[in-house]
GROMACS .gro file of C-alpha atoms in nm:
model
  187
    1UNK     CA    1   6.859  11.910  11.664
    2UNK     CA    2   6.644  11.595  11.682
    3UNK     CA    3   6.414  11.664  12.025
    4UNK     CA    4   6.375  11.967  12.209
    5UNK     CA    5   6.286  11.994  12.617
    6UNK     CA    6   5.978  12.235  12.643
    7UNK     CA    7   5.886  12.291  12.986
    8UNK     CA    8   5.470  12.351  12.968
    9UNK     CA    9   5.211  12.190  13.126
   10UNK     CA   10   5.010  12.290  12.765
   11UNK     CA   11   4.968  11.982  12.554
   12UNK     CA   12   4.827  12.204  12.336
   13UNK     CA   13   5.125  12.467  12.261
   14UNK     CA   14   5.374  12.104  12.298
   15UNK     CA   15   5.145  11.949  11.988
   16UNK     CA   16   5.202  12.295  11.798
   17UNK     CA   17   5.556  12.308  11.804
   18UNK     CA   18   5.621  11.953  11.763
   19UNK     CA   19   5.455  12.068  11.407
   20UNK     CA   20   5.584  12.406  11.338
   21UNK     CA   21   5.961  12.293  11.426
   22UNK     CA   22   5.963  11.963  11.282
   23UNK     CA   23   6.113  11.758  11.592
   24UNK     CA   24   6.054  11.563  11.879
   25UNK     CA   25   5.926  11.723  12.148
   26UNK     CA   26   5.976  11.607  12.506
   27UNK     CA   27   5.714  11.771  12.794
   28UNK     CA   28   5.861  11.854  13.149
   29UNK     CA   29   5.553  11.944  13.331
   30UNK     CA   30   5.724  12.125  13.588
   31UNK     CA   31   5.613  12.410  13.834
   32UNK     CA   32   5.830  12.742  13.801
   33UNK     CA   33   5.733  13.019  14.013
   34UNK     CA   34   5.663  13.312  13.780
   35UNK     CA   35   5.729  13.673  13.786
   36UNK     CA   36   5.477  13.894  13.786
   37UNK     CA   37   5.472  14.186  13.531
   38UNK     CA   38   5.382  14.346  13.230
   39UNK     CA   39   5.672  14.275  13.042
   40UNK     CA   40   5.646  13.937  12.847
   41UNK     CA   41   5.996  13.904  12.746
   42UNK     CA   42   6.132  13.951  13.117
   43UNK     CA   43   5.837  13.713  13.209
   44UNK     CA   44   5.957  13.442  12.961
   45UNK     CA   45   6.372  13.483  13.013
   46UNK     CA   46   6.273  13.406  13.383
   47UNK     CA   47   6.117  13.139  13.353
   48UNK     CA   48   6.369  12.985  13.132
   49UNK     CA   49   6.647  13.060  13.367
   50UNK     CA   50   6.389  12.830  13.591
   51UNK     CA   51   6.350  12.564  13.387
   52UNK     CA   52   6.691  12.508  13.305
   53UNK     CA   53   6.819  12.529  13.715
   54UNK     CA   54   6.563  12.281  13.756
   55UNK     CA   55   6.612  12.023  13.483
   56UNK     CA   56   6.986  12.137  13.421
   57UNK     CA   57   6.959  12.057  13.059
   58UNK     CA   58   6.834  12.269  12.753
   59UNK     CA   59   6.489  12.407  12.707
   60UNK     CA   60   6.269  12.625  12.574
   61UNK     CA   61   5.956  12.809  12.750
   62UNK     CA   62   5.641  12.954  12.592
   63UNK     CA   63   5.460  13.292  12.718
   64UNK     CA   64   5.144  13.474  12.556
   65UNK     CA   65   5.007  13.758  12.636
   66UNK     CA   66   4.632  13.883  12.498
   67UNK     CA   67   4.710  14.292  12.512
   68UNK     CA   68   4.351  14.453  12.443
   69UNK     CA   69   4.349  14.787  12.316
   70UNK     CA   70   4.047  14.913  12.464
   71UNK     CA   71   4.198  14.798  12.827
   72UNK     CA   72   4.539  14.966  12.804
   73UNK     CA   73   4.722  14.666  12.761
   74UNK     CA   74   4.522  14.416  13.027
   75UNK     CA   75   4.566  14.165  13.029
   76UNK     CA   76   4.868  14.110  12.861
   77UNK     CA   77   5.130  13.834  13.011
   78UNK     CA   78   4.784  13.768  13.287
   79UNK     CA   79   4.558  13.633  12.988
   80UNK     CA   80   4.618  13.312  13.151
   81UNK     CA   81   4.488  13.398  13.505
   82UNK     CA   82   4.164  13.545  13.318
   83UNK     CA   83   4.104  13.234  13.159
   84UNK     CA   84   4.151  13.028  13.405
   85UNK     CA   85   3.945  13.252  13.639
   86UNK     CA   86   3.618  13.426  13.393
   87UNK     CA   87   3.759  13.195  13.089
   88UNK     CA   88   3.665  13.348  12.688
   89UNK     CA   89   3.266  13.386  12.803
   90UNK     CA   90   3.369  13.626  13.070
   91UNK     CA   91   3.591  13.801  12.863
   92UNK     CA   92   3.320  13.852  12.605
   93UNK     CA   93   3.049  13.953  12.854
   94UNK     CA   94   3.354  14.243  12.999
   95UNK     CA   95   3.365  14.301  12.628
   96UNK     CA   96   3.012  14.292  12.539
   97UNK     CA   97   2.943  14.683  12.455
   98UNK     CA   98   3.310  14.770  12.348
   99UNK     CA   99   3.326  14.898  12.009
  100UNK     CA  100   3.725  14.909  11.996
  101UNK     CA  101   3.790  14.520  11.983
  102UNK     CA  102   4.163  14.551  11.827
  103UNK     CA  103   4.412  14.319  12.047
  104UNK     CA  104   4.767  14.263  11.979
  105UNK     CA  105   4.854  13.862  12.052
  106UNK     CA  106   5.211  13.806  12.185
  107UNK     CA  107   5.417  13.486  12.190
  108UNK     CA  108   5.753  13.502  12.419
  109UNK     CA  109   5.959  13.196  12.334
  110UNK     CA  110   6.245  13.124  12.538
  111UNK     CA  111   6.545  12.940  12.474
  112UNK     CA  112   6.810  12.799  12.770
  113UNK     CA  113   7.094  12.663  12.557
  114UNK     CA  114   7.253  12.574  12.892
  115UNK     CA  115   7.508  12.922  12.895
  116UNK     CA  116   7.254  13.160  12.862
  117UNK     CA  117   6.857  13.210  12.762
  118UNK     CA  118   6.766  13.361  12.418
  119UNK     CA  119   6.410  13.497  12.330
  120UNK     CA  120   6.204  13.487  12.016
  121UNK     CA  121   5.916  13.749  11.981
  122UNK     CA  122   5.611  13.661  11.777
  123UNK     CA  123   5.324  13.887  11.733
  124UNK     CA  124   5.008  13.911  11.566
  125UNK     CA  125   4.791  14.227  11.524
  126UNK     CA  126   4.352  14.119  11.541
  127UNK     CA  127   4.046  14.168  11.689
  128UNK     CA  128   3.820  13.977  11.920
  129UNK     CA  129   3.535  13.839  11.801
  130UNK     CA  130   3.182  13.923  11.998
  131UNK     CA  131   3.110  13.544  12.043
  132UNK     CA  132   3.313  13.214  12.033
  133UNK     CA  133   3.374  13.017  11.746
  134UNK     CA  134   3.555  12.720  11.627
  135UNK     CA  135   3.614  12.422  11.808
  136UNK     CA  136   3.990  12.368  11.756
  137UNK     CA  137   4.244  12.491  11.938
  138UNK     CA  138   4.283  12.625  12.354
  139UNK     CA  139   4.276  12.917  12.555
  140UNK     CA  140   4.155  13.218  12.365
  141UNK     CA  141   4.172  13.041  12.038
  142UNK     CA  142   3.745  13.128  11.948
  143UNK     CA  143   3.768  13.461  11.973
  144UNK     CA  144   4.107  13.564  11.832
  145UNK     CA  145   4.074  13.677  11.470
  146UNK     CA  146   4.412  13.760  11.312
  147UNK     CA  147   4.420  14.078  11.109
  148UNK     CA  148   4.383  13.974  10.730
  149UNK     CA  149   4.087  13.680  10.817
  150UNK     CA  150   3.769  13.664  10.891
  151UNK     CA  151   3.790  13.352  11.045
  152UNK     CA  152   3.896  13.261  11.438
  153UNK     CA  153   4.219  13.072  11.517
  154UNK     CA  154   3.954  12.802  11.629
  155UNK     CA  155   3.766  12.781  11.347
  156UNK     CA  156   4.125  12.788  11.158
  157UNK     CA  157   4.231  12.454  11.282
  158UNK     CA  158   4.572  12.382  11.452
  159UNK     CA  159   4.729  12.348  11.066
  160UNK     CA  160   4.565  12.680  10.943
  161UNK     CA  161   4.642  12.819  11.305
  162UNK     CA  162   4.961  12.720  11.284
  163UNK     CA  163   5.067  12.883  10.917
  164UNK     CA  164   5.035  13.265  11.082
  165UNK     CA  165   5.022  13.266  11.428
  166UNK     CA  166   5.166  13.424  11.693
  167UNK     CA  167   5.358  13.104  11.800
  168UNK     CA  168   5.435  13.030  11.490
  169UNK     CA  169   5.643  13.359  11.389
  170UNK     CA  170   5.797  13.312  11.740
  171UNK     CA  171   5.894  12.942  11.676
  172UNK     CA  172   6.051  13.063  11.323
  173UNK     CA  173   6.285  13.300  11.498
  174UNK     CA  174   6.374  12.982  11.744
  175UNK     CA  175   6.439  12.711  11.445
  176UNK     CA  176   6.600  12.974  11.221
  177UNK     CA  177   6.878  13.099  11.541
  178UNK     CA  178   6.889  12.667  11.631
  179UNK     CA  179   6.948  12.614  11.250
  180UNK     CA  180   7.193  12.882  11.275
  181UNK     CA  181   7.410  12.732  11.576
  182UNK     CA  182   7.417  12.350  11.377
  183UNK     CA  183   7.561  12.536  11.073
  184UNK     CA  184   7.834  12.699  11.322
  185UNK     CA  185   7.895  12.330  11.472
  186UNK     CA  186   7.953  12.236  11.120
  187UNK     CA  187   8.221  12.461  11.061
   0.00000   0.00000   0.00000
């Protein structure tokens, strides 16, 4: 497969699998009413069903969630309404006196081969750091140390970001079941 649809208004997560898979990537910038819930697979498969009955061609989708230990969870698949709303330096004043820091960092990729939508889970097991660092990188790339490192996704840069995140393992699953369907083609 030479290009790939990816429906995201996230240059950012475009840029990093244009690298991790190798191929062209074209945006659709699209609005897709999402589902609300705490389940980031059903979030993602919906939203690829939505994608695909609005551009009626292939594509793939892209949902993180940021599940915090100390919070039960929150706020999983809504990490992108806290951003958006308090952003990382609200998070890390609600965070401030918490000793438990441990998150789990989820990546739902979702594929609509045009018959039906397959997902890829990616996950990476960390900690939040108690301030922001690195410049590189979006969302809650400063404070998001994977387990392993001492150093944030951020201050990893997008190549060193993109050799063990949770993307990344996700995006693997994706090229590896895409790499898998050419081979059947060739048969």
């Amino acid at each position: 497969m030479n290009e790939l649809l990816f429906a995201t208004g996230n240059k950012g997560k475009a840029d990093e699998a244009r690298k991790m898979l190798g191929v062209s990537i074209e945006i659709a910038d699209i609005e897709i009413d999402e589902v609300q819930s705490m389940d980031l697979e059903y979030i993602s498969r919906k939203k690829a069903q939505a994608a695909f009955d609005v551009l009626k061609r292939p594509v793939i989708t892209d949902d993180v969630g940021l599940f915090i230990d100390a919070w039960n969870g929150f706020p999983g698949p809504f990490a992108k309404f806290v951003l958006e709303t308090i952003g990382v330096k609200g998070l890390l004043g609600l965070l401030k006196n918490e000793t438990n820091r441990n998150v789990l960092v989820k990546s739902a990729v979702s594929y609509h081969d045009g018959n039906e939508v397959h997902v890829f889970i990616g996950e990476v097991q960390g900690t939040l750091a108690t301030e922001s660092r690195g410049e590189e990188g979006f969302g809650f790339d400063p404070i998001i140390i994977p387990n392993g490192e001492t150093r944030t996704y951020a201050e990893m840069g997008l190549d060193g970001k993109n050799k063990l995140s949770h993307r990344r393992r996700a995006f693997d699953k994706l090229r590896d079941f895409l790499d898998s369907q050419e081979t059947q083609k060739e048969v």
